């Protein structure tokens, strides 16, 4: 089934999740990075186990009955957002709790780990990285002026239906006028070079 392919080919796909963790290990130091996933139990938990030690996660599920130690109270959610906003840690795995309404202006990297093809969701998630900080706040946080953000997505060509979703996402990005670069290996990602939209 398609749900089975999505589960085994994206969410519970250990090589794919290892690839995401590898990419995170290559992100420039102190570049705040947000990794989007859809579900907690089958994706966030699987990915979190592979991530760098300082990684945190954010979602809306507070029931320990449903997700055990991964449950977050509203107070814990607010504290994680405060810490991330203040550059106290670099990597955050987030569900749609972060899709709209939360502003992290210093965000430099967005990783689209969840697949899917909804244009609204893809662009909302990607645009989390487009905000900028005023000079005073940059000085307070000790961050450089942001010239660009990096969006990482996956072709998922190990399955035709997943690859089709990826093709649709790329078209959404093209419509925004964004520069798109394909790489075969995370070490080929060019974090620093960018071309301004004309």
PDB file of C-alpha atoms in Angstrom:
ATOM      1  CA  UNK A   1       0.000   0.000   0.000  1.00  0.00           C
ATOM      2  CA  UNK A   2       1.025   3.607  -0.380  1.00  0.00           C
ATOM      3  CA  UNK A   3       0.869   4.082   3.403  1.00  0.00           C
ATOM      4  CA  UNK A   4       3.211   1.130   3.780  1.00  0.00           C
ATOM      5  CA  UNK A   5       5.636   2.646   1.279  1.00  0.00           C
ATOM      6  CA  UNK A   6       5.515   5.974   3.096  1.00  0.00           C
ATOM      7  CA  UNK A   7       6.108   4.279   6.428  1.00  0.00           C
ATOM      8  CA  UNK A   8       8.924   1.960   5.334  1.00  0.00           C
ATOM      9  CA  UNK A   9      10.379   4.224   2.633  1.00  0.00           C
ATOM     10  CA  UNK A  10      10.409   7.485   4.615  1.00  0.00           C
ATOM     11  CA  UNK A  11       9.464   7.364   8.284  1.00  0.00           C
ATOM     12  CA  UNK A  12      11.007   4.063   9.394  1.00  0.00           C
ATOM     13  CA  UNK A  13      13.651   3.980   6.668  1.00  0.00           C
ATOM     14  CA  UNK A  14      16.882   3.705   8.653  1.00  0.00           C
ATOM     15  CA  UNK A  15      19.244   4.538   5.731  1.00  0.00           C
ATOM     16  CA  UNK A  16      17.204   7.662   4.958  1.00  0.00           C
ATOM     17  CA  UNK A  17      17.177   8.725   8.611  1.00  0.00           C
ATOM     18  CA  UNK A  18      20.925   8.057   8.813  1.00  0.00           C
ATOM     19  CA  UNK A  19      21.335  10.303   5.780  1.00  0.00           C
ATOM     20  CA  UNK A  20      19.439  13.104   7.558  1.00  0.00           C
ATOM     21  CA  UNK A  21      21.647  12.707  10.637  1.00  0.00           C
ATOM     22  CA  UNK A  22      24.759  12.779   8.405  1.00  0.00           C
ATOM     23  CA  UNK A  23      23.547  16.000   6.761  1.00  0.00           C
ATOM     24  CA  UNK A  24      23.050  17.532  10.205  1.00  0.00           C
ATOM     25  CA  UNK A  25      26.622  16.622  11.143  1.00  0.00           C
ATOM     26  CA  UNK A  26      27.771  18.742   8.162  1.00  0.00           C
ATOM     27  CA  UNK A  27      25.648  21.841   8.864  1.00  0.00           C
ATOM     28  CA  UNK A  28      27.910  24.805   9.686  1.00  0.00           C
ATOM     29  CA  UNK A  29      28.381  25.314  13.407  1.00  0.00           C
ATOM     30  CA  UNK A  30      25.726  27.431  15.113  1.00  0.00           C
ATOM     31  CA  UNK A  31      23.393  27.428  12.090  1.00  0.00           C
ATOM     32  CA  UNK A  32      19.961  26.736  13.645  1.00  0.00           C
ATOM     33  CA  UNK A  33      18.397  23.792  11.806  1.00  0.00           C
ATOM     34  CA  UNK A  34      14.763  22.667  11.787  1.00  0.00           C
ATOM     35  CA  UNK A  35      13.918  19.147  10.602  1.00  0.00           C
ATOM     36  CA  UNK A  36      10.268  18.596   9.689  1.00  0.00           C
ATOM     37  CA  UNK A  37       8.593  15.212  10.251  1.00  0.00           C
ATOM     38  CA  UNK A  38       4.904  14.292  10.134  1.00  0.00           C
ATOM     39  CA  UNK A  39       4.421  11.840  12.962  1.00  0.00           C
ATOM     40  CA  UNK A  40       5.905  11.351  16.389  1.00  0.00           C
ATOM     41  CA  UNK A  41       5.881   7.606  17.084  1.00  0.00           C
ATOM     42  CA  UNK A  42       6.971   6.272  13.689  1.00  0.00           C
ATOM     43  CA  UNK A  43       9.247   9.078  12.480  1.00  0.00           C
ATOM     44  CA  UNK A  44      10.344  11.579  15.109  1.00  0.00           C
ATOM     45  CA  UNK A  45      11.377   8.844  17.561  1.00  0.00           C
ATOM     46  CA  UNK A  46      13.201   6.827  14.874  1.00  0.00           C
ATOM     47  CA  UNK A  47      15.110   9.862  13.604  1.00  0.00           C
ATOM     48  CA  UNK A  48      15.854  11.343  17.020  1.00  0.00           C
ATOM     49  CA  UNK A  49      17.839   8.246  18.029  1.00  0.00           C
ATOM     50  CA  UNK A  50      20.330   8.941  15.201  1.00  0.00           C
ATOM     51  CA  UNK A  51      20.706  12.697  15.616  1.00  0.00           C
ATOM     52  CA  UNK A  52      23.546  14.760  17.174  1.00  0.00           C
ATOM     53  CA  UNK A  53      23.539  14.836  20.980  1.00  0.00           C
ATOM     54  CA  UNK A  54      22.207  18.398  21.362  1.00  0.00           C
ATOM     55  CA  UNK A  55      19.081  17.736  19.252  1.00  0.00           C
ATOM     56  CA  UNK A  56      15.658  18.505  20.760  1.00  0.00           C
ATOM     57  CA  UNK A  57      12.154  17.942  19.433  1.00  0.00           C
ATOM     58  CA  UNK A  58       8.837  19.772  19.477  1.00  0.00           C
ATOM     59  CA  UNK A  59       5.286  18.517  18.942  1.00  0.00           C
ATOM     60  CA  UNK A  60       1.873  18.889  20.539  1.00  0.00           C
ATOM     61  CA  UNK A  61       1.403  15.432  22.074  1.00  0.00           C
ATOM     62  CA  UNK A  62       1.361  15.581  25.872  1.00  0.00           C
ATOM     63  CA  UNK A  63       0.045  12.062  26.580  1.00  0.00           C
ATOM     64  CA  UNK A  64       2.667   9.765  28.109  1.00  0.00           C
ATOM     65  CA  UNK A  65       0.212   6.925  27.525  1.00  0.00           C
ATOM     66  CA  UNK A  66       0.538   7.448  23.775  1.00  0.00           C
ATOM     67  CA  UNK A  67       4.249   8.201  23.358  1.00  0.00           C
ATOM     68  CA  UNK A  68       5.911   7.567  26.712  1.00  0.00           C
ATOM     69  CA  UNK A  69       8.962   9.668  27.573  1.00  0.00           C
ATOM     70  CA  UNK A  70       8.673  11.618  24.298  1.00  0.00           C
ATOM     71  CA  UNK A  71       5.509  13.381  25.555  1.00  0.00           C
ATOM     72  CA  UNK A  72       5.816  17.152  26.062  1.00  0.00           C
ATOM     73  CA  UNK A  73       3.771  19.362  28.352  1.00  0.00           C
ATOM     74  CA  UNK A  74       2.754  22.829  27.128  1.00  0.00           C
ATOM     75  CA  UNK A  75       5.363  24.279  29.484  1.00  0.00           C
ATOM     76  CA  UNK A  76       8.093  22.056  28.010  1.00  0.00           C
ATOM     77  CA  UNK A  77       7.040  23.040  24.473  1.00  0.00           C
ATOM     78  CA  UNK A  78       7.274  26.746  25.350  1.00  0.00           C
ATOM     79  CA  UNK A  79      10.704  26.247  26.928  1.00  0.00           C
ATOM     80  CA  UNK A  80      12.055  24.411  23.878  1.00  0.00           C
ATOM     81  CA  UNK A  81      10.801  27.203  21.596  1.00  0.00           C
ATOM     82  CA  UNK A  82      12.398  29.806  23.895  1.00  0.00           C
ATOM     83  CA  UNK A  83      15.730  27.958  23.900  1.00  0.00           C
ATOM     84  CA  UNK A  84      15.737  27.486  20.115  1.00  0.00           C
ATOM     85  CA  UNK A  85      14.798  31.126  19.546  1.00  0.00           C
ATOM     86  CA  UNK A  86      17.722  32.132  21.767  1.00  0.00           C
ATOM     87  CA  UNK A  87      20.229  29.914  19.908  1.00  0.00           C
ATOM     88  CA  UNK A  88      20.770  27.649  22.925  1.00  0.00           C
ATOM     89  CA  UNK A  89      20.906  24.525  20.741  1.00  0.00           C
ATOM     90  CA  UNK A  90      21.294  23.891  17.018  1.00  0.00           C
ATOM     91  CA  UNK A  91      18.992  21.064  15.888  1.00  0.00           C
ATOM     92  CA  UNK A  92      15.241  20.795  16.363  1.00  0.00           C
ATOM     93  CA  UNK A  93      12.984  18.057  14.997  1.00  0.00           C
ATOM     94  CA  UNK A  94       9.466  19.418  14.634  1.00  0.00           C
ATOM     95  CA  UNK A  95       6.033  18.249  13.558  1.00  0.00           C
ATOM     96  CA  UNK A  96       3.358  20.571  12.156  1.00  0.00           C
ATOM     97  CA  UNK A  97       3.433  22.271  15.570  1.00  0.00           C
ATOM     98  CA  UNK A  98       6.119  24.366  13.901  1.00  0.00           C
ATOM     99  CA  UNK A  99       4.548  24.768  10.473  1.00  0.00           C
ATOM    100  CA  UNK A 100       2.793  28.088  11.044  1.00  0.00           C
ATOM    101  CA  UNK A 101       2.698  30.717  13.719  1.00  0.00           C
ATOM    102  CA  UNK A 102       6.154  30.139  15.201  1.00  0.00           C
ATOM    103  CA  UNK A 103       8.769  32.618  14.071  1.00  0.00           C
ATOM    104  CA  UNK A 104      12.460  31.668  14.280  1.00  0.00           C
ATOM    105  CA  UNK A 105      14.146  34.487  12.343  1.00  0.00           C
ATOM    106  CA  UNK A 106      17.701  33.192  12.770  1.00  0.00           C
ATOM    107  CA  UNK A 107      16.860  29.783  11.216  1.00  0.00           C
ATOM    108  CA  UNK A 108      19.453  28.916   8.546  1.00  0.00           C
ATOM    109  CA  UNK A 109      18.570  25.351   7.508  1.00  0.00           C
ATOM    110  CA  UNK A 110      15.217  23.634   6.951  1.00  0.00           C
ATOM    111  CA  UNK A 111      15.219  19.891   6.278  1.00  0.00           C
ATOM    112  CA  UNK A 112      12.059  18.514   4.683  1.00  0.00           C
ATOM    113  CA  UNK A 113      12.187  14.965   6.061  1.00  0.00           C
ATOM    114  CA  UNK A 114       8.509  14.106   5.852  1.00  0.00           C
ATOM    115  CA  UNK A 115       7.889  13.675   2.100  1.00  0.00           C
ATOM    116  CA  UNK A 116       4.366  14.691   1.015  1.00  0.00           C
ATOM    117  CA  UNK A 117       3.440  17.081  -1.780  1.00  0.00           C
ATOM    118  CA  UNK A 118       1.000  19.653  -0.410  1.00  0.00           C
ATOM    119  CA  UNK A 119       2.150  22.996  -1.812  1.00  0.00           C
ATOM    120  CA  UNK A 120       0.870  24.977   1.169  1.00  0.00           C
ATOM    121  CA  UNK A 121       2.611  22.725   3.706  1.00  0.00           C
ATOM    122  CA  UNK A 122       5.876  22.525   1.730  1.00  0.00           C
ATOM    123  CA  UNK A 123       6.144  26.279   1.323  1.00  0.00           C
ATOM    124  CA  UNK A 124       5.027  27.046   4.894  1.00  0.00           C
ATOM    125  CA  UNK A 125       7.707  24.701   6.194  1.00  0.00           C
ATOM    126  CA  UNK A 126      10.404  26.010   3.877  1.00  0.00           C
ATOM    127  CA  UNK A 127       9.601  29.636   4.639  1.00  0.00           C
ATOM    128  CA  UNK A 128      10.384  29.097   8.312  1.00  0.00           C
ATOM    129  CA  UNK A 129      13.950  29.735   7.121  1.00  0.00           C
ATOM    130  CA  UNK A 130      13.279  32.964   5.228  1.00  0.00           C
ATOM    131  CA  UNK A 131      12.846  35.332   8.181  1.00  0.00           C
ATOM    132  CA  UNK A 132      15.617  37.720   9.177  1.00  0.00           C
ATOM    133  CA  UNK A 133      16.649  39.358  12.439  1.00  0.00           C
ATOM    134  CA  UNK A 134      17.124  43.068  13.122  1.00  0.00           C
ATOM    135  CA  UNK A 135      20.744  44.097  13.705  1.00  0.00           C
ATOM    136  CA  UNK A 136      20.256  44.629  17.445  1.00  0.00           C
ATOM    137  CA  UNK A 137      18.871  41.116  17.958  1.00  0.00           C
ATOM    138  CA  UNK A 138      21.673  39.593  15.818  1.00  0.00           C
ATOM    139  CA  UNK A 139      24.239  41.271  18.066  1.00  0.00           C
ATOM    140  CA  UNK A 140      22.409  40.001  21.165  1.00  0.00           C
ATOM    141  CA  UNK A 141      22.493  36.410  19.872  1.00  0.00           C
ATOM    142  CA  UNK A 142      25.966  36.715  18.353  1.00  0.00           C
ATOM    143  CA  UNK A 143      24.857  35.649  14.852  1.00  0.00           C
ATOM    144  CA  UNK A 144      25.908  36.978  11.455  1.00  0.00           C
ATOM    145  CA  UNK A 145      23.524  38.650   9.041  1.00  0.00           C
ATOM    146  CA  UNK A 146      21.636  36.013   7.069  1.00  0.00           C
ATOM    147  CA  UNK A 147      22.104  36.196   3.300  1.00  0.00           C
ATOM    148  CA  UNK A 148      20.200  32.995   2.509  1.00  0.00           C
ATOM    149  CA  UNK A 149      18.756  29.830   3.993  1.00  0.00           C
ATOM    150  CA  UNK A 150      19.322  26.258   2.862  1.00  0.00           C
ATOM    151  CA  UNK A 151      16.388  23.912   2.254  1.00  0.00           C
ATOM    152  CA  UNK A 152      17.255  20.211   2.107  1.00  0.00           C
ATOM    153  CA  UNK A 153      14.822  17.785   0.479  1.00  0.00           C
ATOM    154  CA  UNK A 154      15.065  14.223  -0.812  1.00  0.00           C
ATOM    155  CA  UNK A 155      14.349  12.722  -4.229  1.00  0.00           C
ATOM    156  CA  UNK A 156      13.309   9.375  -2.654  1.00  0.00           C
ATOM    157  CA  UNK A 157      13.906   7.580  -5.959  1.00  0.00           C
ATOM    158  CA  UNK A 158      13.825   4.151  -4.287  1.00  0.00           C
ATOM    159  CA  UNK A 159      10.066   4.125  -5.004  1.00  0.00           C
ATOM    160  CA  UNK A 160       8.188   5.616  -7.981  1.00  0.00           C
ATOM    161  CA  UNK A 161       5.309   7.046  -5.945  1.00  0.00           C
ATOM    162  CA  UNK A 162       7.650   8.653  -3.399  1.00  0.00           C
ATOM    163  CA  UNK A 163       9.795  10.030  -6.248  1.00  0.00           C
ATOM    164  CA  UNK A 164       6.640  11.533  -7.778  1.00  0.00           C
ATOM    165  CA  UNK A 165       5.924  13.373  -4.501  1.00  0.00           C
ATOM    166  CA  UNK A 166       9.492  14.710  -4.546  1.00  0.00           C
ATOM    167  CA  UNK A 167       9.070  15.937  -8.139  1.00  0.00           C
ATOM    168  CA  UNK A 168       5.947  17.841  -7.100  1.00  0.00           C
ATOM    169  CA  UNK A 169       7.803  19.466  -4.187  1.00  0.00           C
ATOM    170  CA  UNK A 170      10.601  20.576  -6.519  1.00  0.00           C
ATOM    171  CA  UNK A 171       7.992  22.220  -8.752  1.00  0.00           C
ATOM    172  CA  UNK A 172       6.639  24.113  -5.729  1.00  0.00           C
ATOM    173  CA  UNK A 173      10.173  25.361  -5.012  1.00  0.00           C
ATOM    174  CA  UNK A 174      10.692  26.364  -8.661  1.00  0.00           C
ATOM    175  CA  UNK A 175       7.501  28.434  -8.544  1.00  0.00           C
ATOM    176  CA  UNK A 176       9.080  30.398  -5.674  1.00  0.00           C
ATOM    177  CA  UNK A 177      12.070  31.176  -7.901  1.00  0.00           C
ATOM    178  CA  UNK A 178      14.494  29.387  -5.581  1.00  0.00           C
ATOM    179  CA  UNK A 179      17.893  28.118  -6.737  1.00  0.00           C
ATOM    180  CA  UNK A 180      17.797  24.305  -6.838  1.00  0.00           C
ATOM    181  CA  UNK A 181      20.949  22.187  -6.704  1.00  0.00           C
ATOM    182  CA  UNK A 182      21.001  18.376  -6.824  1.00  0.00           C
ATOM    183  CA  UNK A 183      23.701  16.454  -4.972  1.00  0.00           C
ATOM    184  CA  UNK A 184      24.446  12.740  -4.737  1.00  0.00           C
ATOM    185  CA  UNK A 185      26.229  12.918  -1.406  1.00  0.00           C
ATOM    186  CA  UNK A 186      25.777  15.194   1.648  1.00  0.00           C
ATOM    187  CA  UNK A 187      29.418  16.276   1.381  1.00  0.00           C
ATOM    188  CA  UNK A 188      28.529  17.963  -1.934  1.00  0.00           C
ATOM    189  CA  UNK A 189      26.095  20.388  -0.267  1.00  0.00           C
ATOM    190  CA  UNK A 190      27.302  23.950  -0.752  1.00  0.00           C
ATOM    191  CA  UNK A 191      26.182  25.729   2.405  1.00  0.00           C
ATOM    192  CA  UNK A 192      27.776  29.081   1.657  1.00  0.00           C
ATOM    193  CA  UNK A 193      27.328  29.832  -2.049  1.00  0.00           C
ATOM    194  CA  UNK A 194      24.023  31.312  -3.056  1.00  0.00           C
ATOM    195  CA  UNK A 195      22.597  33.221  -5.965  1.00  0.00           C
ATOM    196  CA  UNK A 196      20.239  36.077  -5.346  1.00  0.00           C
ATOM    197  CA  UNK A 197      16.843  35.948  -6.991  1.00  0.00           C
ATOM    198  CA  UNK A 198      16.677  38.553  -9.784  1.00  0.00           C
TER     199      UNK A 198
END
